[in-house]
CSV table of C-alpha atoms in Angstrom, one decimal:
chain,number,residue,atom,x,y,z
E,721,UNK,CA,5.2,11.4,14.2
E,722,UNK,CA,2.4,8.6,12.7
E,723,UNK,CA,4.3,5.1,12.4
E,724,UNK,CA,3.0,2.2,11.7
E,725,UNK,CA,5.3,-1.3,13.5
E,726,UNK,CA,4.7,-4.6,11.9
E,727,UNK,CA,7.5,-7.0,14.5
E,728,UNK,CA,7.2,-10.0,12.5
E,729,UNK,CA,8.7,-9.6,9.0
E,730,UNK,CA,9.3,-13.3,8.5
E,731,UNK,CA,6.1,-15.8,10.1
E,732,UNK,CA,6.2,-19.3,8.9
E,733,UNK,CA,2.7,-21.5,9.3
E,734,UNK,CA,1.5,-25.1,8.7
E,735,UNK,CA,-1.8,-24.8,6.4
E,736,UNK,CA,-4.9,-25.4,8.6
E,737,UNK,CA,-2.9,-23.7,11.4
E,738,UNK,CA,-4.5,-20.1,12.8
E,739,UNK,CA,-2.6,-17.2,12.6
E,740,UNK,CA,-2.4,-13.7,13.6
E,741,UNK,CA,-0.2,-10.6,12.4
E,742,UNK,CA,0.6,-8.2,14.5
E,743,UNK,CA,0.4,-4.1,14.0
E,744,UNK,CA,0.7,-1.3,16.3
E,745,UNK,CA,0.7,2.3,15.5
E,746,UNK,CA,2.0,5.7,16.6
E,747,UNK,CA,-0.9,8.0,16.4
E,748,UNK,CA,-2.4,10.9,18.5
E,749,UNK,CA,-6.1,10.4,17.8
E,750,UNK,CA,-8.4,7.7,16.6
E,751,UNK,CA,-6.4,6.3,13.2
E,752,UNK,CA,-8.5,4.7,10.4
E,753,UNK,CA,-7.0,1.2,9.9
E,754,UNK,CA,-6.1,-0.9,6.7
E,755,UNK,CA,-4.8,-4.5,6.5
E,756,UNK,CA,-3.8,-5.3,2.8
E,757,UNK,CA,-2.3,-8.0,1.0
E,758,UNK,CA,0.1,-8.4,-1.5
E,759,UNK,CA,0.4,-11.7,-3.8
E,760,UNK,CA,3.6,-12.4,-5.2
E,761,UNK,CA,4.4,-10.1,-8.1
E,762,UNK,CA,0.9,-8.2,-7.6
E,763,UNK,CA,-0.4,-4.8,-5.9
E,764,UNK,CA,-1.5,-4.4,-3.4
E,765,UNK,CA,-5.4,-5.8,-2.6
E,766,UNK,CA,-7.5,-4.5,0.4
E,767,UNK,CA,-8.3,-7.3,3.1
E,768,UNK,CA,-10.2,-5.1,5.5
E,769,UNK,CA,-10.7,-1.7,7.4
E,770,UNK,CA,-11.5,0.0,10.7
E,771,UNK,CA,-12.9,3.3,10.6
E,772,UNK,CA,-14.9,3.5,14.1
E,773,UNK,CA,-17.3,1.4,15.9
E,774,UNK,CA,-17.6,-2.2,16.4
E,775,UNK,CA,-13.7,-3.3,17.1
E,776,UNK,CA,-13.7,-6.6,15.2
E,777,UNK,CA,-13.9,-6.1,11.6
E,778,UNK,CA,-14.4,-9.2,9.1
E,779,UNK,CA,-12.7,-8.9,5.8
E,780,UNK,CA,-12.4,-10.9,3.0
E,781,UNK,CA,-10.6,-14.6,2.6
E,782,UNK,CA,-12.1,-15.2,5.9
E,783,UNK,CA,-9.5,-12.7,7.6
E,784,UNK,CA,-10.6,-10.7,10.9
E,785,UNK,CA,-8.7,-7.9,12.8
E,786,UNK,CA,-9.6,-6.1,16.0
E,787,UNK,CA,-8.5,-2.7,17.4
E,788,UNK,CA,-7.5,-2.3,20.4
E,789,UNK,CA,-7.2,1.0,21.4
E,790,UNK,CA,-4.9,0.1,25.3
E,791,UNK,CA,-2.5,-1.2,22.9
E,792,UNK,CA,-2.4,0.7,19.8
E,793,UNK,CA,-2.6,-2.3,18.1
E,794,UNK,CA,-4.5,-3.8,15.1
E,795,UNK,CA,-4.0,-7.7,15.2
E,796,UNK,CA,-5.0,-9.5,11.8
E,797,UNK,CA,-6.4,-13.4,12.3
E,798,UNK,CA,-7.3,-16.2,10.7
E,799,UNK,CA,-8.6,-18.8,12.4
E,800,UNK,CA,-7.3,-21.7,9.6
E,801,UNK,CA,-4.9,-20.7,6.8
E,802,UNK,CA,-4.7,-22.3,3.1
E,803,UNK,CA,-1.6,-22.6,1.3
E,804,UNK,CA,-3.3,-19.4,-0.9
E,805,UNK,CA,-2.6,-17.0,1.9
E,806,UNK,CA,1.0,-17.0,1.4
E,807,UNK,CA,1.3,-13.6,0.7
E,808,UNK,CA,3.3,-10.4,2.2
E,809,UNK,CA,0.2,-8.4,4.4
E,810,UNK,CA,0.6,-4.9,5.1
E,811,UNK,CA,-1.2,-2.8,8.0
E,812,UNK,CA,-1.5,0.7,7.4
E,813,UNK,CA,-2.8,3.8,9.1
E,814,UNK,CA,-4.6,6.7,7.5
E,815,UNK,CA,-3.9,10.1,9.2
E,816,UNK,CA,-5.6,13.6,8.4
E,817,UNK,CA,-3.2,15.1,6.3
E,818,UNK,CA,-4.4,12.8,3.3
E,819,UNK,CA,-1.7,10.1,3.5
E,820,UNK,CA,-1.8,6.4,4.0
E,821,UNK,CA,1.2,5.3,6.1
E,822,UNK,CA,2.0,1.8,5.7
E,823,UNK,CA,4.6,-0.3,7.9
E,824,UNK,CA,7.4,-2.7,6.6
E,825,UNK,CA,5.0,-5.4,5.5
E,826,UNK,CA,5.1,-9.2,7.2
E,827,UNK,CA,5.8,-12.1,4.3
E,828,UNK,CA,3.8,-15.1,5.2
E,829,UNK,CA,4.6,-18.2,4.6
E,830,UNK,CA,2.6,-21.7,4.7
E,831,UNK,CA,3.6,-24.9,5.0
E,832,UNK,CA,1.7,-28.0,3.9
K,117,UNK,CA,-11.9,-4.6,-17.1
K,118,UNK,CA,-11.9,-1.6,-14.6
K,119,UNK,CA,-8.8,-1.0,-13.1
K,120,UNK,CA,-5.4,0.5,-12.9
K,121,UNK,CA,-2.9,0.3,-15.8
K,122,UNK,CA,0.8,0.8,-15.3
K,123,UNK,CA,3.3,0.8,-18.2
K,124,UNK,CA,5.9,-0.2,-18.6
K,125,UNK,CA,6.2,-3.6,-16.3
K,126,UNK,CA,10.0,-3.1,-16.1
K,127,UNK,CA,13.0,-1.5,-17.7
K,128,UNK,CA,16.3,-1.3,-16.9
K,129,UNK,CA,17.7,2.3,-17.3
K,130,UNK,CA,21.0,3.9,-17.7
K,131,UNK,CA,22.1,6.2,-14.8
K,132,UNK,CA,21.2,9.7,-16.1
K,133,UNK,CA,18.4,8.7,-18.5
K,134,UNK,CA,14.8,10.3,-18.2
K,135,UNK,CA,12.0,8.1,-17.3
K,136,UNK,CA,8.2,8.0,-17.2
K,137,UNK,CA,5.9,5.6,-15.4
K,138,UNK,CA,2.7,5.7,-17.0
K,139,UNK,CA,-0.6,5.2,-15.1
K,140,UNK,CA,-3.7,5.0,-15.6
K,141,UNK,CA,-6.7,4.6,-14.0
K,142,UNK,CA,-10.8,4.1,-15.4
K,143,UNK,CA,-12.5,4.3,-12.4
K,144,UNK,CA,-13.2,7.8,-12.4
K,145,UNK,CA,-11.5,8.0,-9.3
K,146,UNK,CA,-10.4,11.6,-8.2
K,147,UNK,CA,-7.5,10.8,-5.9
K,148,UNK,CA,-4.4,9.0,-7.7
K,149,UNK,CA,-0.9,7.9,-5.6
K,150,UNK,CA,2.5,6.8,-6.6
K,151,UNK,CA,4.8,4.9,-4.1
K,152,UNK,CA,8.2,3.0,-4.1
K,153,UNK,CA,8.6,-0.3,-2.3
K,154,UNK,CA,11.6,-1.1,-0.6
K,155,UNK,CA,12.6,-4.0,1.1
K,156,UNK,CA,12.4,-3.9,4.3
K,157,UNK,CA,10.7,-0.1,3.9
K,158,UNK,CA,7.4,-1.2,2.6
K,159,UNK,CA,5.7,1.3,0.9
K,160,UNK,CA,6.6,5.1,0.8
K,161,UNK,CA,4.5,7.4,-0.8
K,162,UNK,CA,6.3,9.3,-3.6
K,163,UNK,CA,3.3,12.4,-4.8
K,164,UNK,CA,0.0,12.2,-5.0
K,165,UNK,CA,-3.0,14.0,-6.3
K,166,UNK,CA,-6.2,14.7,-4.7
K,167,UNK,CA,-7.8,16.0,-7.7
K,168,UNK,CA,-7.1,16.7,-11.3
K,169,UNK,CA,-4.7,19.5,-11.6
K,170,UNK,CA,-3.2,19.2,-8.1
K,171,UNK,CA,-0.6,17.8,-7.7
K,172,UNK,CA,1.4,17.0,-3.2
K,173,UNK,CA,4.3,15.6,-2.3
K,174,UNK,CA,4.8,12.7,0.1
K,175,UNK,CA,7.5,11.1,1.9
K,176,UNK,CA,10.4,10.9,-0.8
K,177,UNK,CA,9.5,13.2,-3.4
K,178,UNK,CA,13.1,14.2,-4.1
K,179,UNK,CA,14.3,13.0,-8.0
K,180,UNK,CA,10.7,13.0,-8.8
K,181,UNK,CA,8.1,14.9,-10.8
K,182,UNK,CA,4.2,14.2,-11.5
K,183,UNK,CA,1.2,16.2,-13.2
K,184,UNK,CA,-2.5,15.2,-13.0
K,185,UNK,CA,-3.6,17.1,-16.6
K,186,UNK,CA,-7.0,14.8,-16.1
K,187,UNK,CA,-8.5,12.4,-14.5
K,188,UNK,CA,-7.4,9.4,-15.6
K,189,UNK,CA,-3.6,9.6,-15.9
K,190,UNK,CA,-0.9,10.4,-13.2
K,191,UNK,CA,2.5,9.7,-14.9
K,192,UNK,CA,5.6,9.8,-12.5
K,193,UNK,CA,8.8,11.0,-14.2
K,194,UNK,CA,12.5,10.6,-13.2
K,195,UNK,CA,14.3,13.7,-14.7
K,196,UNK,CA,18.1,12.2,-13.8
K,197,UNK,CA,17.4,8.7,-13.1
K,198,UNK,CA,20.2,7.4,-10.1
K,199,UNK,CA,21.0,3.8,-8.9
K,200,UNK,CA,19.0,4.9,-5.9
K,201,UNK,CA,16.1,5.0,-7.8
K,202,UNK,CA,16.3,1.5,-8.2
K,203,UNK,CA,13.1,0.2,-6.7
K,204,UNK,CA,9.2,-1.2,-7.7
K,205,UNK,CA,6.4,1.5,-8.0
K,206,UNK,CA,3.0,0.9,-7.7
K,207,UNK,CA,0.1,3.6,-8.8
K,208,UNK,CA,-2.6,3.9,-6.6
K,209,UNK,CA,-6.2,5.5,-6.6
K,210,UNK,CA,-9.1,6.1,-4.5
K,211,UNK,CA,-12.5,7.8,-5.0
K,212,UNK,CA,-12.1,10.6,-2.8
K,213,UNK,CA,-9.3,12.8,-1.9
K,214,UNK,CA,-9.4,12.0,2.1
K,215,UNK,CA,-7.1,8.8,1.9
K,216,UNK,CA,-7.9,8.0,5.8
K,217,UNK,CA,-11.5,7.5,4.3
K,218,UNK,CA,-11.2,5.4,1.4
K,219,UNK,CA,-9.7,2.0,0.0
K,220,UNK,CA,-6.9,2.5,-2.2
K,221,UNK,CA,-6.9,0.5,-5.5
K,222,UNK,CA,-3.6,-0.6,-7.2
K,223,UNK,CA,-1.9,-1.1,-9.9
K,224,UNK,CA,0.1,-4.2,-11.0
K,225,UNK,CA,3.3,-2.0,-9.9
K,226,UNK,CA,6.8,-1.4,-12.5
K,227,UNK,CA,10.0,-2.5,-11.3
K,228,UNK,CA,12.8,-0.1,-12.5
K,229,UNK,CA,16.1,-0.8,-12.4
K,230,UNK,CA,19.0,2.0,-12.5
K,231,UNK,CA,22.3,0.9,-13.4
C-alpha cells in the first residue's frame, strides 16, 4: 500500500539557521510529489511539486526539495529560515487512483 | 476574492445531531475533496468528487455523506454525528480530476466538536 513517512513530527530551529524536512514514501512506480504548508489556524498552501524531470524543484518562500529515487525520499530545505516559517509542512504523494496521500505532518518551530 | 469558502468555522454538536459542512468553491474547479485532520494522522481524505454529479469515497468515509449537484458546492453531512467525529475538516479543490496531476487549493478548514 502507498504511505507517505514524515520521522520528525517535532523540529525546533534558530532563525537564520538551514533546515531540511524529511519524507519518504511507499510507492511502486514513479509518485508525483507535494510539500505543503500549513500556518497556524489556516489550510493548507502548496510550497512545491515534483512531477518528473529535473530532481531539485524550487518552490515558493525560498523552499527547495529534491527526489531521490535510491531512497524513496523527498527532502524539503531551506537554506536560512525566518521566524515566518513556523509552520506544520506536510509531504504528500499523489497515486493513480485519484488520491493525494499525505503523511502525519512535521510542526516547525523557530527560535530567534 | 477567488477561493474556497467553508461554513461554519466551528460548532460544537450534540452526539446524535445532523450536520452539514458547507463548501464552496469559485474557481470553476471540477475536482472538489473533503478531509479530517487528526493529530498525529494528518490529513485523511473523507469523499471526493471528480466532477459534478460524481461523487468516491476515500479513506474514512464511514458516518459520512456528500453530493456534488454543481460545480461550485460539495457539502459534507454527518447523518448521526459521534464524539469520534470530533475533528477539523478542510474542503479542497483542484482543476482536474487526476489529483496526482494537480495542486489542491484549500479552504480555511471547520473544526467540529461532538460532545
Amino acid at each position: 500500500a502507498q504511505s507517505v513517512t514524515q520521522p520528525d513530527i517535532h523540529i525546533t530551529v534558530s532563525e537564520g539557521a538551514s533546515l531540511e524536512l524529511r519524507c519518504n514514501y511507499s510507492y511502486g512506480a514513479t509518485p508525483y510529489l507535494f510539500w505543503y504548508v500549513q500556518s497556524p489556524g489556516q489550510g493548507l498552501q502548496l510550497l512545491l511539486k515534483y512531477f518528473s524531470g529535473d530532481t531539485l524543484v524550487q518552490g515558493i518562500k525560498g523552499f527547495e526539495a529534491e527526489f531521490k529515487r535510491s531512497q524513496s525520499s523527498f527532502n524539503l530545505r531551506k537554506p536560512s529560515v525566518h521566524w515566518s516559517d513556523a509552520a506544520e509542512y506536510f509531504c504528500a504523494v499523489g497515486v493513480n487512483t485519484d488520491k493525494l496521500i499525505f503523511g502525519t505532518g512535521t510542526r516547525l518551530q523557530v527560535f530567534p | 476574492i477567488a477561493g474556497i469558502t467553508q461554513a461554519p468555522t466551528s460548532q460544537i454538536l450534540a452526539a446524535g445531531r445532523r450536520m452539514t459542512l458547507r463548501c464552496t468553491q469559485d474557481m470553476r474547479h471540477n475536482a472538489m475533496y473533503w478531509y479530517r485532520q487528526d493529530l498525529g494522522l494528518g490529513l485523511r481524505l473523507i469523499h471526493y468528487s471528480n466532477t459534478a454529479g460524481t461523487t468516491g469515497k476515500g479513506e474514512v468515509p464511514d458516518g459520512y455523506s456528500v453530493s456534488r449537484a454543481n460545480t461550485d458546492d460539495f457539502p459534507l453531512t454527518l447523518a448521526s454525528a459521534v464524539p469520534s467525529q470530533t475533528s477539523v475538516y478542510f474542503c479542497a479543490s483542484s482543476p482536474l480530476g487526476r489529483v496526482s496531476y494537480n495542486e489542491q487549493f484549500f479552504g480555511p478548514g471547520t473544526r467540529l466538536t461532538v460532545l
